[in-house]
Coordinates of N, CA and C in Angstrom, one line a residue:
Chain A
X10 N -104.1 -42.7 -9.5 CA -103.1 -42.8 -10.6 C -101.8 -42.4 -10.0
X11 N -100.7 -43.0 -10.6 CA -99.4 -42.7 -10.2 C -99.0 -41.3 -10.6
X12 N -98.3 -40.6 -9.7 CA -97.7 -39.3 -9.9 C -96.2 -39.4 -9.7
X13 N -95.4 -39.0 -10.7 CA -93.9 -39.1 -10.6 C -93.4 -37.6 -10.4
X14 N -92.5 -37.4 -9.4 CA -91.9 -36.1 -9.2 C -90.4 -36.2 -9.3
X15 N -89.9 -35.5 -10.3 CA -88.5 -35.4 -10.5 C -87.8 -34.3 -9.8
X16 N -86.5 -34.4 -9.4 CA -85.7 -33.3 -8.9 C -84.3 -33.6 -9.2
X17 N -83.5 -32.6 -9.5 CA -84.0 -31.2 -9.7 C -84.6 -31.1 -11.1
X18 N -85.2 -30.0 -11.4 CA -85.8 -29.8 -12.7 C -84.8 -29.2 -13.7
X19 N -83.8 -28.6 -13.1 CA -82.7 -28.0 -13.9 C -81.4 -28.5 -13.3
X20 N -80.4 -29.0 -14.1 CA -79.2 -29.5 -13.6 C -78.0 -29.1 -14.4
X21 N -77.4 -28.0 -14.0 CA -76.1 -27.6 -14.7 C -75.0 -28.4 -14.2
X22 N -74.2 -29.0 -15.1 CA -73.1 -29.9 -14.7 C -71.9 -29.5 -15.5
X23 N -70.7 -29.8 -14.9 CA -69.4 -29.6 -15.5 C -69.1 -30.9 -16.3
X24 N -68.5 -30.7 -17.5 CA -68.1 -31.9 -18.3 C -67.1 -32.7 -17.4
X25 N -67.4 -34.1 -17.5 CA -66.5 -35.0 -16.8 C -66.9 -35.3 -15.4
X26 N -67.9 -34.5 -14.9 CA -68.4 -34.7 -13.5 C -69.6 -35.5 -13.5
X27 N -69.9 -36.1 -12.3 CA -71.2 -36.9 -12.2 C -72.4 -36.1 -12.1
X28 N -73.5 -36.7 -12.4 CA -74.8 -36.1 -12.3 C -75.8 -37.1 -11.8
X29 N -76.8 -36.6 -11.1 CA -77.8 -37.5 -10.5 C -79.2 -36.9 -10.6
X30 N -80.2 -37.7 -11.0 CA -81.6 -37.2 -11.0 C -82.5 -38.1 -10.2
X31 N -83.3 -37.6 -9.4 CA -84.2 -38.3 -8.6 C -85.6 -38.4 -9.2
X32 N -86.3 -39.5 -9.0 CA -87.7 -39.7 -9.4 C -88.4 -40.3 -8.3
X33 N -89.4 -39.7 -7.7 CA -90.2 -40.2 -6.6 C -91.6 -40.4 -7.1
X34 N -92.2 -41.6 -6.7 CA -93.5 -41.9 -7.1 C -94.5 -41.8 -5.9
X35 N -95.7 -41.5 -6.2 CA -96.8 -41.3 -5.2 C -97.2 -42.6 -4.6
X36 N -96.8 -43.7 -5.3 CA -97.2 -45.0 -4.7 C -96.1 -46.0 -5.2
X37 N -96.0 -47.2 -4.6 CA -95.1 -48.2 -5.0 C -95.3 -48.6 -6.5
X38 N -94.2 -48.7 -7.2 CA -94.3 -49.1 -8.6 C -94.1 -50.6 -8.9
X39 N -94.1 -51.3 -7.8 CA -94.0 -52.8 -8.0 C -95.2 -53.3 -8.7
X40 N -94.9 -54.2 -9.7 CA -96.0 -54.8 -10.5 C -96.3 -56.2 -10.0
X41 N -97.4 -56.7 -10.4 CA -97.9 -58.0 -9.9 C -97.0 -59.2 -10.2
X42 N -96.1 -59.0 -11.2 CA -95.2 -60.1 -11.6 C -93.9 -60.0 -10.8
X43 N -93.8 -59.1 -9.9 CA -92.5 -58.9 -9.1 C -91.6 -57.9 -9.7
X44 N -91.8 -57.5 -10.9 CA -90.9 -56.5 -11.5 C -91.4 -55.0 -11.2
X45 N -90.5 -54.1 -11.4 CA -90.8 -52.7 -11.3 C -90.4 -52.1 -12.7
X46 N -91.4 -51.5 -13.4 CA -91.2 -51.1 -14.7 C -90.9 -49.6 -14.8
X47 N -89.9 -49.2 -14.1 CA -89.5 -47.7 -14.1 C -88.5 -47.5 -15.2
X48 N -88.8 -46.6 -16.1 CA -88.0 -46.3 -17.3 C -87.4 -44.9 -17.1
X49 N -86.3 -44.7 -17.8 CA -85.7 -43.4 -17.9 C -85.5 -43.1 -19.4
X50 N -85.8 -41.9 -19.8 CA -85.7 -41.5 -21.2 C -84.8 -40.2 -21.3
X51 N -84.1 -40.1 -22.4 CA -83.3 -38.9 -22.7 C -83.9 -38.3 -24.0
X52 N -84.1 -37.0 -23.9 CA -84.5 -36.3 -25.2 C -83.6 -35.2 -25.5
X53 N -82.8 -35.5 -26.5 CA -81.9 -34.4 -27.0 C -82.7 -33.4 -27.8
X54 N -82.2 -32.2 -27.9 CA -82.9 -31.1 -28.6 C -83.2 -31.5 -30.0
X55 N -84.5 -31.4 -30.4 CA -84.9 -31.7 -31.7 C -85.1 -33.1 -32.0
X56 N -85.1 -34.0 -31.0 CA -85.2 -35.4 -31.2 C -86.4 -35.9 -30.4
X57 N -86.8 -37.1 -30.7 CA -87.8 -37.9 -29.9 C -87.1 -38.4 -28.7
X58 N -87.9 -38.7 -27.6 CA -87.4 -39.4 -26.5 C -86.7 -40.7 -26.9
X59 N -85.7 -41.0 -26.2 CA -85.0 -42.3 -26.4 C -84.9 -43.0 -25.0
X60 N -85.3 -44.2 -25.0 CA -85.2 -44.9 -23.7 C -83.8 -45.3 -23.4
X61 N -83.4 -45.0 -22.2 CA -82.0 -45.4 -21.7 C -82.1 -46.6 -20.8
X62 N -83.0 -46.6 -19.9 CA -83.1 -47.6 -18.8 C -84.5 -48.1 -18.7
X63 N -84.7 -49.4 -18.5 CA -86.0 -50.0 -18.2 C -85.8 -51.0 -17.0
X64 N -87.0 -51.3 -16.4 CA -87.0 -52.1 -15.2 C -85.9 -51.6 -14.2
X65 N -86.0 -50.3 -13.9 CA -85.2 -49.6 -12.9 C -83.7 -49.5 -13.3
X66 N -83.1 -50.6 -13.7 CA -81.6 -50.6 -13.9 C -81.1 -51.3 -15.1
X67 N -81.9 -51.8 -16.0 CA -81.4 -52.4 -17.2 C -81.2 -51.4 -18.3
X68 N -80.0 -51.4 -18.9 CA -79.7 -50.4 -20.0 C -80.2 -50.9 -21.3
X69 N -80.8 -50.1 -22.1 CA -81.2 -50.4 -23.5 C -80.0 -50.6 -24.3
X70 N -80.1 -51.3 -25.4 CA -79.0 -51.6 -26.3 C -78.4 -50.3 -26.8
X71 N -77.1 -50.2 -26.8 CA -76.4 -49.1 -27.3 C -76.2 -47.9 -26.3
X72 N -76.8 -48.1 -25.1 CA -76.7 -47.0 -24.1 C -75.3 -47.1 -23.4
X73 N -74.6 -46.0 -23.4 CA -73.2 -46.1 -22.7 C -73.4 -46.5 -21.2
X74 N -72.3 -47.1 -20.8 CA -72.4 -47.6 -19.4 C -72.2 -46.5 -18.4
X75 N -72.0 -45.3 -18.8 CA -71.9 -44.2 -17.8 C -73.3 -43.9 -17.3
X76 N -74.3 -44.4 -17.9 CA -75.7 -44.2 -17.4 C -76.1 -45.4 -16.6
X77 N -76.6 -45.2 -15.4 CA -77.1 -46.3 -14.5 C -78.3 -45.9 -13.8
X78 N -79.2 -46.8 -13.5 CA -80.4 -46.6 -12.8 C -80.4 -47.5 -11.5
X79 N -81.1 -46.9 -10.5 CA -81.2 -47.7 -9.3 C -82.5 -47.3 -8.6
X80 N -82.8 -48.0 -7.5 CA -84.0 -47.7 -6.7 C -84.9 -48.8 -6.6
X81 N -86.0 -48.6 -5.8 CA -87.0 -49.5 -5.6 C -88.2 -48.8 -4.9
X82 N -89.4 -49.5 -5.0 CA -90.6 -49.0 -4.4 C -91.0 -47.7 -4.9
X83 N -90.7 -46.6 -4.2 CA -91.1 -45.2 -4.7 C -90.0 -44.3 -5.0
X84 N -88.7 -44.7 -4.8 CA -87.6 -43.8 -5.0 C -86.6 -44.4 -6.0
X85 N -86.3 -43.6 -7.0 CA -85.5 -44.1 -8.1 C -84.5 -43.0 -8.5
X86 N -83.4 -43.4 -9.0 CA -82.3 -42.5 -9.4 C -81.7 -42.8 -10.7
X87 N -81.4 -41.8 -11.5 CA -80.6 -42.0 -12.7 C -79.3 -41.3 -12.5
X88 N -78.2 -42.0 -12.7 CA -76.9 -41.4 -12.5 C -76.1 -41.4 -13.9
X89 N -75.4 -40.3 -14.1 CA -74.4 -40.3 -15.2 C -73.0 -40.2 -14.5
X90 N -72.2 -41.1 -14.7 CA -70.9 -41.1 -14.0 C -70.0 -40.0 -14.4
X91 N -69.9 -39.7 -15.7 CA -69.1 -38.6 -16.1 C -69.8 -38.0 -17.3
X92 N -70.3 -36.8 -17.1 CA -71.2 -36.1 -18.1 C -70.3 -35.7 -19.4
X93 N -70.9 -36.1 -20.5 CA -70.3 -35.6 -21.8 C -71.2 -34.6 -22.5
X94 N -70.6 -33.9 -23.5 CA -71.4 -32.9 -24.1 C -72.7 -33.4 -24.8
X95 N -72.6 -34.6 -25.3 CA -73.8 -35.2 -25.9 C -74.9 -35.6 -25.0
X96 N -74.7 -35.5 -23.7 CA -75.7 -35.8 -22.7 C -76.7 -34.7 -22.4
X97 N -76.4 -33.5 -23.0 CA -77.3 -32.4 -22.9 C -78.7 -32.7 -23.4
X98 N -79.7 -32.4 -22.6 CA -81.1 -32.7 -23.0 C -82.0 -32.7 -21.8
X99 N -83.2 -33.2 -22.0 CA -84.2 -33.4 -20.9 C -84.3 -34.9 -20.6
X100 N -84.3 -35.2 -19.4 CA -84.4 -36.6 -18.9 C -85.8 -36.8 -18.2
X101 N -86.5 -37.8 -18.5 CA -87.8 -38.1 -17.9 C -87.8 -39.5 -17.3
X102 N -88.4 -39.7 -16.2 CA -88.7 -41.0 -15.7 C -90.2 -41.3 -16.1
X103 N -90.5 -42.6 -16.2 CA -91.8 -43.0 -16.6 C -92.2 -44.4 -15.9
X104 N -93.4 -44.5 -15.4 CA -93.9 -45.8 -14.9 C -94.5 -46.5 -16.1
X105 N -93.9 -47.6 -16.5 CA -94.3 -48.4 -17.6 C -95.1 -49.7 -17.1
X106 N -95.6 -49.7 -15.9 CA -96.3 -50.8 -15.4 C -97.7 -50.6 -15.1
X107 N -98.2 -49.4 -15.1 CA -99.6 -49.1 -14.7 C -100.2 -48.1 -15.6
X108 N -101.3 -48.5 -16.3 CA -102.0 -47.6 -17.1 C -102.9 -46.8 -16.1
X109 N -103.1 -45.4 -16.3 CA -102.5 -44.6 -17.3 C -101.0 -44.4 -17.0
X110 N -100.1 -44.5 -18.0 CA -98.7 -44.3 -17.8 C -98.5 -42.9 -17.4
X111 N -97.5 -42.8 -16.4 CA -97.2 -41.5 -15.9 C -95.7 -41.1 -16.2
X112 N -95.5 -39.9 -16.5 CA -94.1 -39.3 -16.7 C -93.8 -38.3 -15.6
X113 N -92.5 -38.2 -15.3 CA -92.0 -37.2 -14.5 C -92.0 -35.9 -15.3
X114 N -91.8 -34.7 -14.6 CA -91.9 -33.4 -15.3 C -90.7 -33.2 -16.2
X115 N -89.6 -33.9 -16.0 CA -88.5 -33.7 -16.9 C -87.4 -32.9 -16.1
X116 N -86.1 -33.3 -16.3 CA -85.0 -32.6 -15.8 C -84.1 -32.2 -16.9
X117 N -83.9 -30.9 -17.0 CA -83.0 -30.3 -18.1 C -81.6 -30.3 -17.6
X118 N -80.8 -31.1 -18.4 CA -79.3 -31.2 -18.1 C -78.6 -30.3 -19.1
X119 N -77.8 -29.4 -18.5 CA -77.0 -28.5 -19.4 C -75.6 -28.4 -18.9
X120 N -74.7 -28.0 -19.7 CA -73.3 -27.9 -19.4 C -73.0 -26.5 -18.8
X121 N -72.3 -26.5 -17.6 CA -72.0 -25.2 -17.0 C -71.0 -24.4 -17.9
Chain B
X21 N -85.4 -52.8 -39.8 CA -85.3 -51.7 -38.9 C -86.7 -51.3 -38.3
X22 N -86.8 -51.2 -37.0 CA -88.0 -50.8 -36.4 C -88.3 -49.4 -36.6
X23 N -89.5 -49.0 -37.1 CA -89.8 -47.6 -37.3 C -91.3 -47.4 -37.0
X24 N -91.5 -46.2 -36.5 CA -92.9 -45.7 -36.3 C -92.9 -44.3 -36.9
X25 N -93.9 -44.0 -37.7 CA -94.0 -42.7 -38.3 C -95.4 -42.2 -38.2
X26 N -95.5 -41.0 -37.6 CA -96.8 -40.3 -37.4 C -97.0 -39.3 -38.5
X27 N -98.3 -39.1 -38.8 CA -98.6 -38.1 -39.8 C -100.0 -37.6 -39.5
X28 N -100.4 -36.5 -40.1 CA -101.8 -36.0 -40.0 C -101.9 -34.7 -39.1
X29 N -100.8 -34.3 -38.5 CA -100.9 -33.1 -37.7 C -101.2 -31.8 -38.6
X30 N -101.4 -30.7 -37.9 CA -101.7 -29.5 -38.6 C -102.3 -28.4 -37.7
X31 N -102.7 -27.3 -38.3 CA -103.3 -26.2 -37.6 C -104.8 -26.4 -37.7
X32 N -105.5 -26.4 -36.6 CA -107.0 -26.6 -36.6 C -107.6 -25.6 -35.6
X33 N -108.8 -25.2 -35.9 CA -109.5 -24.3 -35.0 C -110.1 -25.0 -33.8
X34 N -110.3 -24.4 -32.7 CA -110.9 -25.0 -31.5 C -112.3 -25.5 -31.9
X35 N -112.6 -26.7 -31.4 CA -113.8 -27.4 -31.8 C -113.7 -28.3 -33.0
X36 N -112.6 -28.2 -33.7 CA -112.4 -29.0 -34.9 C -112.0 -30.4 -34.6
X37 N -111.8 -31.2 -35.7 CA -111.4 -32.6 -35.6 C -110.1 -32.8 -36.5
X38 N -109.4 -33.8 -36.1 CA -108.2 -34.2 -36.8 C -107.9 -35.7 -36.6
X39 N -107.4 -36.3 -37.6 CA -107.0 -37.8 -37.4 C -105.6 -37.9 -37.7
X40 N -104.9 -38.5 -36.7 CA -103.5 -38.8 -36.8 C -103.3 -40.2 -37.1
X41 N -102.2 -40.5 -37.8 CA -101.9 -41.9 -38.2 C -100.5 -42.3 -37.7
X42 N -100.3 -43.5 -37.4 CA -99.0 -44.0 -36.9 C -98.8 -45.3 -37.7
X43 N -97.8 -45.3 -38.5 CA -97.5 -46.5 -39.3 C -96.2 -47.2 -38.7
X44 N -96.4 -48.5 -38.4 CA -95.3 -49.2 -37.8 C -94.7 -50.2 -38.8
X45 N -93.4 -50.2 -38.9 CA -92.7 -51.2 -39.8 C -91.5 -51.8 -39.1
X46 N -91.1 -53.0 -39.6 CA -89.9 -53.6 -39.0 C -90.2 -54.6 -37.9
X47 N -91.5 -54.7 -37.5 CA -91.9 -55.6 -36.4 C -93.4 -55.9 -36.6
X48 N -93.8 -56.9 -35.9 CA -95.2 -57.3 -35.9 C -96.0 -56.5 -34.9
X49 N -96.7 -55.5 -35.3 CA -97.3 -54.6 -34.3 C -98.4 -55.3 -33.4
X50 N -98.9 -56.4 -33.9 CA -99.9 -57.1 -33.1 C -99.2 -57.7 -31.9
X51 N -97.9 -57.8 -31.8 CA -97.2 -58.4 -30.7 C -96.9 -57.4 -29.6
X52 N -97.3 -56.1 -29.8 CA -97.0 -55.1 -28.9 C -98.2 -54.2 -28.6
X53 N -98.1 -53.5 -27.5 CA -99.1 -52.4 -27.3 C -98.5 -51.2 -28.1
X54 N -99.4 -50.3 -28.4 CA -99.0 -49.0 -29.0 C -99.7 -47.9 -28.3
X55 N -98.9 -46.8 -28.0 CA -99.5 -45.7 -27.3 C -99.3 -44.4 -28.0
X56 N -100.1 -43.5 -27.7 CA -100.0 -42.1 -28.1 C -99.6 -41.3 -26.9
X57 N -98.5 -40.5 -27.1 CA -98.0 -39.6 -26.0 C -97.8 -38.3 -26.6
X58 N -98.2 -37.2 -25.9 CA -98.0 -35.9 -26.5 C -97.0 -35.1 -25.6
X59 N -96.4 -34.1 -26.3 CA -95.4 -33.2 -25.6 C -95.9 -31.8 -25.8
X60 N -96.2 -31.2 -24.7 CA -96.7 -29.8 -24.7 C -95.6 -28.8 -25.1
X61 N -96.0 -27.6 -25.4 CA -95.0 -26.6 -25.8 C -94.0 -26.4 -24.6
X62 N -94.4 -26.7 -23.4 CA -93.5 -26.5 -22.2 C -92.7 -27.7 -22.0
X63 N -92.7 -28.8 -22.9 CA -91.9 -30.0 -22.9 C -92.4 -31.1 -22.0
X64 N -93.5 -30.9 -21.3 CA -94.1 -32.0 -20.5 C -94.5 -33.1 -21.4
X65 N -94.3 -34.3 -21.0 CA -94.8 -35.5 -21.7 C -96.1 -36.0 -21.0
X66 N -97.1 -36.3 -21.8 CA -98.4 -36.7 -21.3 C -98.9 -37.9 -22.1
X67 N -99.2 -39.0 -21.4 CA -99.8 -40.2 -22.0 C -101.2 -39.8 -22.4
X68 N -101.5 -40.1 -23.7 CA -102.8 -39.8 -24.3 C -103.7 -41.1 -24.2
X69 N -103.2 -42.2 -24.6 CA -103.9 -43.4 -24.7 C -103.1 -44.6 -25.3
X70 N -103.6 -45.8 -25.1 CA -102.9 -46.9 -25.6 C -103.8 -48.1 -25.9
X71 N -103.3 -49.0 -26.7 CA -104.1 -50.2 -27.1 C -103.1 -51.4 -27.2
X72 N -103.6 -52.5 -26.7 CA -102.8 -53.8 -26.8 C -102.8 -54.2 -28.2
X73 N -101.8 -55.0 -28.6 CA -101.7 -55.5 -29.9 C -102.9 -56.4 -30.3
X74 N -103.4 -57.1 -29.3 CA -104.6 -58.0 -29.6 C -105.9 -57.3 -29.4
X75 N -105.8 -55.9 -29.2 CA -107.0 -55.1 -28.9 C -107.7 -55.4 -27.6
X76 N -107.1 -56.2 -26.8 CA -107.8 -56.7 -25.5 C -107.9 -55.5 -24.5
X77 N -107.0 -54.5 -24.6 CA -107.0 -53.4 -23.7 C -106.9 -52.1 -24.4
X78 N -107.7 -51.2 -24.1 CA -107.7 -49.9 -24.7 C -108.1 -48.9 -23.6
X79 N -107.3 -47.8 -23.5 CA -107.6 -46.8 -22.4 C -107.1 -45.5 -22.9
X80 N -107.6 -44.4 -22.2 CA -107.3 -43.1 -22.5 C -107.1 -42.3 -21.2
X81 N -106.3 -41.2 -21.4 CA -106.2 -40.3 -20.3 C -107.5 -39.6 -20.1
X82 N -107.7 -39.2 -18.8 CA -109.0 -38.5 -18.5 C -109.2 -37.2 -19.3
X83 N -108.1 -36.6 -19.6 CA -108.1 -35.3 -20.3 C -108.6 -35.4 -21.8
X84 N -108.6 -36.6 -22.3 CA -109.1 -36.8 -23.7 C -110.2 -37.8 -23.8
X85 N -110.6 -38.4 -22.7 CA -111.7 -39.4 -22.8 C -112.9 -38.8 -23.3
X86 N -113.6 -39.5 -24.2 CA -114.8 -39.0 -24.8 C -114.6 -38.1 -26.0
X87 N -113.4 -37.6 -26.2 CA -113.1 -36.8 -27.4 C -112.1 -37.4 -28.3
X88 N -111.2 -38.3 -27.8 CA -110.3 -38.9 -28.7 C -110.6 -40.4 -28.8
X89 N -110.3 -41.0 -29.9 CA -110.5 -42.4 -30.1 C -109.3 -43.1 -30.9
X90 N -108.9 -44.2 -30.3 CA -107.8 -44.9 -30.9 C -108.4 -46.1 -31.7
X91 N -107.9 -46.3 -32.9 CA -108.4 -47.4 -33.7 C -107.3 -48.0 -34.5
X92 N -107.5 -49.2 -35.0 CA -106.5 -49.8 -35.8 C -107.0 -49.9 -37.3
X93 N -106.1 -49.7 -38.2 CA -106.5 -49.8 -39.6 C -106.6 -51.2 -40.1
X94 N -107.2 -51.4 -41.3 CA -107.3 -52.8 -41.8 C -105.9 -53.4 -42.1
X95 N -105.0 -52.5 -42.4 CA -103.6 -52.9 -42.4 C -103.2 -52.8 -41.0
X96 N -103.0 -53.9 -40.3 CA -102.9 -53.9 -38.8 C -101.7 -53.1 -38.3
X97 N -100.8 -52.7 -39.2 CA -99.6 -51.9 -38.8 C -99.9 -50.4 -38.7
X98 N -101.1 -50.1 -38.9 CA -101.5 -48.6 -38.8 C -102.4 -48.4 -37.7
X99 N -102.1 -47.4 -36.9 CA -102.9 -47.0 -35.7 C -103.4 -45.6 -36.0
X100 N -104.6 -45.3 -35.6 CA -105.2 -44.0 -35.8 C -105.5 -43.3 -34.4
X101 N -105.4 -42.0 -34.4 CA -105.9 -41.3 -33.2 C -106.9 -40.2 -33.8
X102 N -108.2 -40.5 -33.6 CA -109.2 -39.5 -34.0 C -109.4 -38.5 -32.9
X103 N -109.2 -37.3 -33.2 CA -109.3 -36.2 -32.2 C -110.5 -35.3 -32.5
X104 N -111.5 -35.3 -31.7 CA -112.7 -34.4 -31.9 C -112.7 -33.4 -30.8
X105 N -113.5 -32.3 -31.0 CA -113.7 -31.3 -30.0 C -112.4 -30.7 -29.5
X106 N -111.5 -30.4 -30.4 CA -110.2 -30.1 -30.0 C -110.2 -28.7 -29.3
X107 N -109.3 -28.6 -28.3 CA -109.1 -27.5 -27.5 C -107.7 -26.9 -27.6
X108 N -107.6 -25.6 -27.2 CA -106.3 -25.0 -27.3 C -105.2 -25.8 -26.6
X109 N -105.6 -26.4 -25.4 CA -104.7 -27.1 -24.6 C -104.3 -28.5 -25.2
X110 N -104.9 -28.9 -26.3 CA -104.5 -30.1 -27.0 C -103.3 -29.8 -27.9
X111 N -102.9 -28.6 -28.0 CA -101.7 -28.2 -28.8 C -100.5 -28.9 -28.3
X112 N -99.9 -29.7 -29.2 CA -98.7 -30.5 -28.7 C -98.1 -31.2 -29.9
X113 N -96.9 -31.8 -29.7 CA -96.3 -32.7 -30.6 C -96.7 -34.1 -30.2
X114 N -97.4 -34.8 -31.1 CA -97.9 -36.1 -30.8 C -97.0 -37.2 -31.3
X115 N -96.6 -38.1 -30.4 CA -95.8 -39.3 -30.7 C -96.6 -40.6 -30.6
X116 N -96.3 -41.5 -31.4 CA -96.7 -42.9 -31.1 C -95.5 -43.7 -30.7
X117 N -95.7 -44.7 -29.8 CA -94.6 -45.5 -29.3 C -95.0 -46.9 -29.1
X118 N -94.0 -47.8 -29.2 CA -94.2 -49.2 -29.0 C -93.9 -49.6 -27.6
X119 N -94.6 -50.6 -27.1 CA -94.5 -51.0 -25.7 C -94.8 -52.5 -25.6
X120 N -94.0 -53.2 -24.8 CA -94.3 -54.6 -24.6 C -95.4 -54.8 -23.5
X121 N -95.7 -53.8 -22.8 CA -96.7 -53.7 -21.8 C -97.0 -55.0 -21.0
X122 N -96.6 -55.1 -19.7 CA -96.0 -54.0 -19.0 C -94.5 -53.8 -19.5
X123 N -94.0 -52.6 -19.4 CA -92.6 -52.4 -19.8 C -92.3 -50.9 -20.0
X124 N -92.9 -50.3 -21.0 CA -92.5 -48.9 -21.3 C -92.3 -48.8 -22.8
X125 N -92.2 -47.6 -23.3 CA -92.0 -47.3 -24.7 C -90.6 -47.5 -25.1
X126 N -90.3 -48.5 -25.9 CA -88.9 -48.7 -26.3 C -88.6 -48.1 -27.7
X127 N -89.6 -47.8 -28.4 CA -89.4 -47.1 -29.7 C -90.4 -46.0 -29.9
X128 N -90.0 -44.9 -30.4 CA -90.9 -43.7 -30.6 C -90.8 -43.3 -32.1
X129 N -91.8 -42.7 -32.6 CA -91.8 -42.0 -33.9 C -91.2 -40.6 -33.7
X130 N -91.0 -39.9 -34.8 CA -90.5 -38.5 -34.7 C -91.6 -37.5 -34.3
X131 N -92.9 -37.9 -34.3 CA -93.9 -37.0 -33.9 C -94.6 -36.2 -35.0
X132 N -95.8 -35.8 -34.7 CA -96.5 -34.9 -35.7 C -97.1 -33.8 -34.8
X133 N -97.0 -32.5 -35.3 CA -97.4 -31.4 -34.5 C -98.8 -31.0 -34.8
X134 N -99.6 -30.8 -33.7 CA -101.0 -30.4 -33.7 C -101.0 -29.0 -33.0
X135 N -101.6 -28.1 -33.8 CA -101.7 -26.7 -33.2 C -103.2 -26.4 -33.3
X136 N -103.8 -26.1 -32.1 CA -105.2 -25.7 -32.0 C -105.3 -24.3 -31.7
X137 N -105.7 -23.5 -32.6 CA -105.7 -22.0 -32.5 C -106.8 -21.4 -33.4
X138 N -107.4 -20.3 -32.9 CA -108.3 -19.6 -33.7 C -107.6 -18.7 -34.7

C-alpha cells in the first residue's frame, strides 16, 4: 500500500510570505492511464476538507491562483505564493489513484 | 448544488454497532464512486472504504475489514456504513466523499461524529 509522508508537520508563516509543503510517496503514484492522481486538500478549523489541487497541479474551481502544485513520481509539493489569513488550517496530500486511498499526516499552517 | 450529508453518529459502547448514512443530492451518485473517510481526534485522515457507482468495486481498509460493511440503499443516492464490533480506536468524525475514481474526493459531507467509549 502507498504511504505518504508530509513535511513539515507544522508551518508557521508570515502573512504575505510564501509557504511550501512536501509530500513524498513510498512508491510511484503514476497510474496506468498515464496520469498521477495526487490531490491536495485544505481543512480550515471547523470545516470539512476541501480539495485544492488534483492530478498534481490542476486547481479545483474557485481555488485562488496563489495555490500551486507540482511534482512527479514520488515527490510532490504544494506552494502558496503569498499566505493570507484565510489560509490557516491543515493541509493534506492524498493519492487518488490507488485503493486503499492514502493520506499524508497533515501539515498545520499557522500565522506567526 | 452538489451535497453529501452524513448522519447516524453517536456515543456507543465498545463491541456495539452503529449504522451511518450518506445522502447525496445534486448529482447522479451512480456516476461516481463514494468513499467513507474518518478523521481521528488527532486530525489524521484515514480511508475507511469505498464503492463504485455501478457497485463493480468495493473495498475496505484492513483496520475495518470484517467489521464494517458498505451498502447502497434502495434509493440509490443513499450509502450506508454498517459498523459492528466497534472499538475505542474507531472514535472519529466520519465523512463520506464523492470520487470520479481514479481521481480523488472532490466533494465531502460535513461529517458525523462516532464516539466509542464505555
